[in-house]
Tab-separated table of C-alpha atoms in Angstrom:
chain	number	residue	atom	x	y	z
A	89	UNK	CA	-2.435	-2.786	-18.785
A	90	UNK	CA	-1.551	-3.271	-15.615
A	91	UNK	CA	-3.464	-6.532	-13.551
A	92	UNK	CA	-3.144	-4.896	-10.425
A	93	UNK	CA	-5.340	-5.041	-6.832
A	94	UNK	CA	-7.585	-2.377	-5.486
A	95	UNK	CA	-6.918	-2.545	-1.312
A	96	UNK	CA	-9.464	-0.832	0.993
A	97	UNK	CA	-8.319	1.167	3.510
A	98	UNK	CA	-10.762	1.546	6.184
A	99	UNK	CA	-9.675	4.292	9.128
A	100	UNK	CA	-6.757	2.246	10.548
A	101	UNK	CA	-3.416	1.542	9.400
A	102	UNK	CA	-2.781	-0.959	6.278
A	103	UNK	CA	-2.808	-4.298	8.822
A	104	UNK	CA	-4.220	-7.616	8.681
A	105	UNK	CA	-8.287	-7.570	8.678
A	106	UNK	CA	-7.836	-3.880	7.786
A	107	UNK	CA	-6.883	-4.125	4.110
A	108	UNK	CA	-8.894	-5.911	1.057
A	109	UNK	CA	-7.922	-6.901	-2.440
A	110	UNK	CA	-10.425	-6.190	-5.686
A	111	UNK	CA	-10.312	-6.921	-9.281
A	112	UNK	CA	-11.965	-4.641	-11.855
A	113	UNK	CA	-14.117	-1.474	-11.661
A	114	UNK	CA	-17.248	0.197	-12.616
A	115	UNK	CA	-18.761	3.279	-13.102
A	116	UNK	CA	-22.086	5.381	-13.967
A	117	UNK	CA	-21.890	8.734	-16.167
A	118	UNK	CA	-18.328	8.969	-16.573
A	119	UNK	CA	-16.965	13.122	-17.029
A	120	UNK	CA	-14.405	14.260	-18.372
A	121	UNK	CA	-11.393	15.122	-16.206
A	122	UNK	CA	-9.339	17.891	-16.381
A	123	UNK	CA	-6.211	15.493	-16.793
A	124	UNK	CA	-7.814	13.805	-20.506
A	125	UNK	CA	-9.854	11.060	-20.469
A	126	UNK	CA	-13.764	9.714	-19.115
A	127	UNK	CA	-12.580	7.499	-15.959
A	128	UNK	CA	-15.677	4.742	-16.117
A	129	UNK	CA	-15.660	1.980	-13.019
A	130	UNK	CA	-17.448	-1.512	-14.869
A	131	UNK	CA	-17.699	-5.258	-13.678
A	132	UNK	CA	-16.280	-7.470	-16.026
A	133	UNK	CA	-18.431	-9.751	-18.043
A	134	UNK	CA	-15.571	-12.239	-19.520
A	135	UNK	CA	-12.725	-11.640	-20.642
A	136	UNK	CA	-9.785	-13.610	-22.862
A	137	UNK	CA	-6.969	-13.431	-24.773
A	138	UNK	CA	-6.745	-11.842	-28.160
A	139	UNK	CA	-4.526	-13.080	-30.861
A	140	UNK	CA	-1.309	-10.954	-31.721
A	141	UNK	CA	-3.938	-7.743	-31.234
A	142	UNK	CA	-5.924	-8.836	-34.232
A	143	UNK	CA	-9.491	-9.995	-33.184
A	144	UNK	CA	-10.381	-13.277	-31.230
A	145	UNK	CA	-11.228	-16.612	-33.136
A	146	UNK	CA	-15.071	-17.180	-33.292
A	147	UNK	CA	-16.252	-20.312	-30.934
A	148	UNK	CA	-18.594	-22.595	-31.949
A	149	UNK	CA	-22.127	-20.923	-31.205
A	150	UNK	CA	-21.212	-17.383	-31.200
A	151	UNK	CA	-23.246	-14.757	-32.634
A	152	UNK	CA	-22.752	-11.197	-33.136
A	153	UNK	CA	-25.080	-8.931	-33.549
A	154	UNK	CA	-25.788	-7.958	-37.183
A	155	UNK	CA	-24.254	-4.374	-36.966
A	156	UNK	CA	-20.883	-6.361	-36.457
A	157	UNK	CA	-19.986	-7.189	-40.124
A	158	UNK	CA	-20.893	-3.532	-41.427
A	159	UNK	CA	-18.329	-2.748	-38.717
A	160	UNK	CA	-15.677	-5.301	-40.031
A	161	UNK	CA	-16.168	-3.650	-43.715
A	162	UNK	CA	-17.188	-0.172	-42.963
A	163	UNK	CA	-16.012	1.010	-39.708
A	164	UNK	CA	-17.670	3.909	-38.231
A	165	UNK	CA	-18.196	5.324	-34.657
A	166	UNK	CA	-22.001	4.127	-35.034
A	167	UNK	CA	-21.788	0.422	-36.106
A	168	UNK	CA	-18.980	0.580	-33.360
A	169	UNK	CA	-21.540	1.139	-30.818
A	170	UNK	CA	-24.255	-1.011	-32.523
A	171	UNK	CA	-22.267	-3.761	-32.122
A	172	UNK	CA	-19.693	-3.244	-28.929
A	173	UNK	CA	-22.136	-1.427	-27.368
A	174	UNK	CA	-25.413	-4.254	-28.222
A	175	UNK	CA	-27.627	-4.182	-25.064
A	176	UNK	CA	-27.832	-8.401	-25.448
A	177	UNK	CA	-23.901	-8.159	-24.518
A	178	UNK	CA	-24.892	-8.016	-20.625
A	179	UNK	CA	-27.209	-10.947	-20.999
A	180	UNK	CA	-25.819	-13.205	-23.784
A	181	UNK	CA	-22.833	-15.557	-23.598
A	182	UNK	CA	-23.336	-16.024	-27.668
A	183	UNK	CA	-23.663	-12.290	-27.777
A	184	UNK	CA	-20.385	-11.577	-26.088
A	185	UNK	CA	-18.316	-14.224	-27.846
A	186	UNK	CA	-19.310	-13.173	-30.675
A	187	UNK	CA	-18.802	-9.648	-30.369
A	188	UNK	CA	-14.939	-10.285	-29.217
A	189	UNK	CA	-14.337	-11.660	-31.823
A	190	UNK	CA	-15.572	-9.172	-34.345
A	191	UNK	CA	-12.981	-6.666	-33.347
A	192	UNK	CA	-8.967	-6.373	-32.749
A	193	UNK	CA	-7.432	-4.327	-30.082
A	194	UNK	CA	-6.054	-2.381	-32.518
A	195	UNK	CA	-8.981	-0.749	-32.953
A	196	UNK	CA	-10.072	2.645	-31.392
A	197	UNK	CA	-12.803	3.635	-33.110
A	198	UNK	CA	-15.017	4.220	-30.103
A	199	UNK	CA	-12.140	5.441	-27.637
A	200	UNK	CA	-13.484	8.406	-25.777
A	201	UNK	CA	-17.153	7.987	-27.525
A	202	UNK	CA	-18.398	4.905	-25.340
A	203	UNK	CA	-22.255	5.299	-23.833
A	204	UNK	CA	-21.835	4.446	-20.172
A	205	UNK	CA	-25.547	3.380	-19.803
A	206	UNK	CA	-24.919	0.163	-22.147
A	207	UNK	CA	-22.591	-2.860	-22.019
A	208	UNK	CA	-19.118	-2.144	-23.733
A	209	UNK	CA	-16.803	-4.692	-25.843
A	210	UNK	CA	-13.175	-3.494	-25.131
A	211	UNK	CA	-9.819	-4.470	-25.046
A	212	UNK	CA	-6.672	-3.574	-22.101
A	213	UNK	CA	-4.555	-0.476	-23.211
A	214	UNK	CA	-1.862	-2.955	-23.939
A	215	UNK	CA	-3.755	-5.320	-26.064
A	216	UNK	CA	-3.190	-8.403	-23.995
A	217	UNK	CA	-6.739	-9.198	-23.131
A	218	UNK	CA	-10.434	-8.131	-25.115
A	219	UNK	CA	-13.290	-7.791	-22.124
A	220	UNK	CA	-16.882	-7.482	-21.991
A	221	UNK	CA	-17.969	-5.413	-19.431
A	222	UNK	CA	-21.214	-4.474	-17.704
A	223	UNK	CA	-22.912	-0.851	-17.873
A	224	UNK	CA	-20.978	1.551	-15.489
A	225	UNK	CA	-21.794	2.034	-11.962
A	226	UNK	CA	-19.618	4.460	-10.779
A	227	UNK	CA	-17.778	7.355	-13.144
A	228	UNK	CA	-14.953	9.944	-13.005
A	229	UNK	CA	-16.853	12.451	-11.245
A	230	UNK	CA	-17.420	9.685	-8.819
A	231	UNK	CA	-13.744	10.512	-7.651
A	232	UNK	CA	-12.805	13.240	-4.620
A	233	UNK	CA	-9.310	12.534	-5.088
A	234	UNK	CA	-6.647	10.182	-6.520
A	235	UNK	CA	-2.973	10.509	-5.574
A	236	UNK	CA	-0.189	8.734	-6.378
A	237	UNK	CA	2.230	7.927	-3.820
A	238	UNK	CA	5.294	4.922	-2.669
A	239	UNK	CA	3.684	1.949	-1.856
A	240	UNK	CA	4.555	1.674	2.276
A	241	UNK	CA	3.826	-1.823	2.474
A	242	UNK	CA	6.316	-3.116	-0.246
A	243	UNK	CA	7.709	-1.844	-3.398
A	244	UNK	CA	6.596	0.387	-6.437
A	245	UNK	CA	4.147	3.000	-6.454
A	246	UNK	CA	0.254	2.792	-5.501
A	247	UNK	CA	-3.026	5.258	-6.427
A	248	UNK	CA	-5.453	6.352	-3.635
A	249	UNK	CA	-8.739	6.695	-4.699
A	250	UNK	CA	-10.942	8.589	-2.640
A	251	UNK	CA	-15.035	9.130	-3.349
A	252	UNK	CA	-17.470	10.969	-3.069
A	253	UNK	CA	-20.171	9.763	-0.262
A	254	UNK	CA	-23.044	8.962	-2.180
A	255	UNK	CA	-20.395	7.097	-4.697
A	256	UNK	CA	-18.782	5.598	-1.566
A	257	UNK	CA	-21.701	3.808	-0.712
A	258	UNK	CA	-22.148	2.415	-4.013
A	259	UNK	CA	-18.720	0.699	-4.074
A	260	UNK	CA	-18.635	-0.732	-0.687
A	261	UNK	CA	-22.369	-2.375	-1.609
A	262	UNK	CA	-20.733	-3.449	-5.261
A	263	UNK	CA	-17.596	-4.919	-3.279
A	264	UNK	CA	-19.116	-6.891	-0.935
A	265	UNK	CA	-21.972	-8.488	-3.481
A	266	UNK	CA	-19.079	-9.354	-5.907
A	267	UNK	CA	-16.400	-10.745	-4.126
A	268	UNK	CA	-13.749	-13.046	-6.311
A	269	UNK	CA	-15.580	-10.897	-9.380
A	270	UNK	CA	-13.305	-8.754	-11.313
A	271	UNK	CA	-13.708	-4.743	-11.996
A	272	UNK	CA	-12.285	-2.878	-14.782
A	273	UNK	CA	-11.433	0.524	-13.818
A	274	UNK	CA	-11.849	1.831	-17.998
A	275	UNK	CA	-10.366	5.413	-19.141
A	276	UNK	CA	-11.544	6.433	-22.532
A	277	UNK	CA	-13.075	3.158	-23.438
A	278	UNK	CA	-10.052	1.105	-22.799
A	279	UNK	CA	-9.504	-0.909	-19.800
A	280	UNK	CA	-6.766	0.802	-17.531
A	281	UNK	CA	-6.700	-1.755	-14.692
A	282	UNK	CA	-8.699	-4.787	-13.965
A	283	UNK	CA	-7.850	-6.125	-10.226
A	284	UNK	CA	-10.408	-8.927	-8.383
A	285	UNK	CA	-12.548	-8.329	-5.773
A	286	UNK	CA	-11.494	-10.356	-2.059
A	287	UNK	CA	-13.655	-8.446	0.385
A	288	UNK	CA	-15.876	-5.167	0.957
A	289	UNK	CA	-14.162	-2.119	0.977
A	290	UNK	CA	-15.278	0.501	2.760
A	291	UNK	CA	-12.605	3.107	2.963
A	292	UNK	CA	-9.844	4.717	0.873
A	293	UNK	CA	-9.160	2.565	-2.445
A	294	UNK	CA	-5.568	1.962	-3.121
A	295	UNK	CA	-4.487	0.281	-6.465
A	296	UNK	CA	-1.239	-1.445	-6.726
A	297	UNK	CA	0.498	-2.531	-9.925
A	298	UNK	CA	1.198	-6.232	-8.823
A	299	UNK	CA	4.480	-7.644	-8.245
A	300	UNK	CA	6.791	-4.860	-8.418
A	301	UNK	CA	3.747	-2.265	-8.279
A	302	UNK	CA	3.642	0.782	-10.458
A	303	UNK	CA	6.624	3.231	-11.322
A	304	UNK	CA	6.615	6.369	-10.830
A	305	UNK	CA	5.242	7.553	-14.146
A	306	UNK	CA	3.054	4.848	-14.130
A	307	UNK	CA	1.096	6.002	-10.831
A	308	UNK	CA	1.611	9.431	-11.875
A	309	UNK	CA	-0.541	8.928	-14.846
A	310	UNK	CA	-3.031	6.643	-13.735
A	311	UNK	CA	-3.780	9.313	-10.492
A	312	UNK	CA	-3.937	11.977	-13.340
A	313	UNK	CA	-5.947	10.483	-15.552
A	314	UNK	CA	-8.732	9.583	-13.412
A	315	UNK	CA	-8.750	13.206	-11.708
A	316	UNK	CA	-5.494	13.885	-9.341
């Protein structure tokens, strides 16, 4: 997983005062894209390193939800979502720590099956970080357009994400009540990109890949995946 940026472009050339960072998405009702894969935009809850992709030590105080150890010694796609999808997860510190912990990131069992309406414990695509994330407040069908294209401004490859107008509105009022909050932009469950969140954007999204920005394949993909 790439810990990228989301920059806003609003109607002017990428310039100082004219671009903004971001760190994370949402979404609401994530569909299916043609491309594979239910593009979800959600703000991140906490988030931490798990150990060699096994699951997370338990802290002192943590508690998971009951459905968690059926899921340790039975998995199934419904004690998955009974305890990575527990509604307490958006409201409980104890709740969240425990539920990290109850679960490695080698485990897909609710990849493509996740209920956008509830909370969701998760892990990067690459395995190097388990998140908790909030319901979704914007989705896949939430996307006109994303394109993948040379980065202008440096080097690598960027997305351009453009949406919808009622969706539009949504993000810029999400950006500018959580700046320095990060976003998880999630494809199938698993978290895609997670950037933080420096100002209000209120234009075209672009998301970079960090230093170096994405490769070619890499933006290819991501632009496909969430509905190029």
């Amino acid at each position: 997983m790439r810990v990228g940026v989301l920059v806003g472009v609003v109607s002017c050339a990428v310039a100082a005062g004219c671009s903004t960072t971001v760190s994370g998405t949402a979404s609401d009702g994530g569909v299916s894209r043609d491309a594979g894969g239910v593009a979800e935009f959600r703000p991140v809850l906490s988030a931490v390193a798990p150990v060699a992709g096994s699951a997370v030590p338990t802290p002192p105080g943590a508690v998971a939800p009951p459905a968690c150890a059926e899921y340790r010694d039975r998995p199934s796609v419904e004690a998955g979502k009974a305890c990575r999808q527990d509604p307490l997860l958006g409201i409980s510190d104890e709740y969240r720590a425990g539920v990290v912990s109850a679960f490695g990131c080698d485990d897909r069992a609710l990849d493509g099956k996740t209920d956008s309406a509830l909370p969701l414990a998760t892990c990067g695509e690459d395995g190097a970080e388990s998140f908790v994330l909030g319901r979704a407040i914007l989705g896949g069908d939430d996307i006109a357009a994303a394109t993948a294209s040379p980065d202008p401004n440096g080097t690598g490859w960027t997305v351009q994400l453009s949406f919808r107008s009622s969706a539009q509105t949504v993000w810029s009022e999400y950006t500018r009540e959580h700046v320095q909050e990060r976003v998880a932009f999630t494809v199938d469950g698993r978290v895609v990109s997670a950037p933080t969140i420096q100002s209000a954007i209120t234009g075209e999204t672009t998301v970079t890949g960090g230093q170096g920005g994405f490769t070619e394949e890499e933006a290819t993909a991501l632009a496909d995946r969430l509905g190029g």
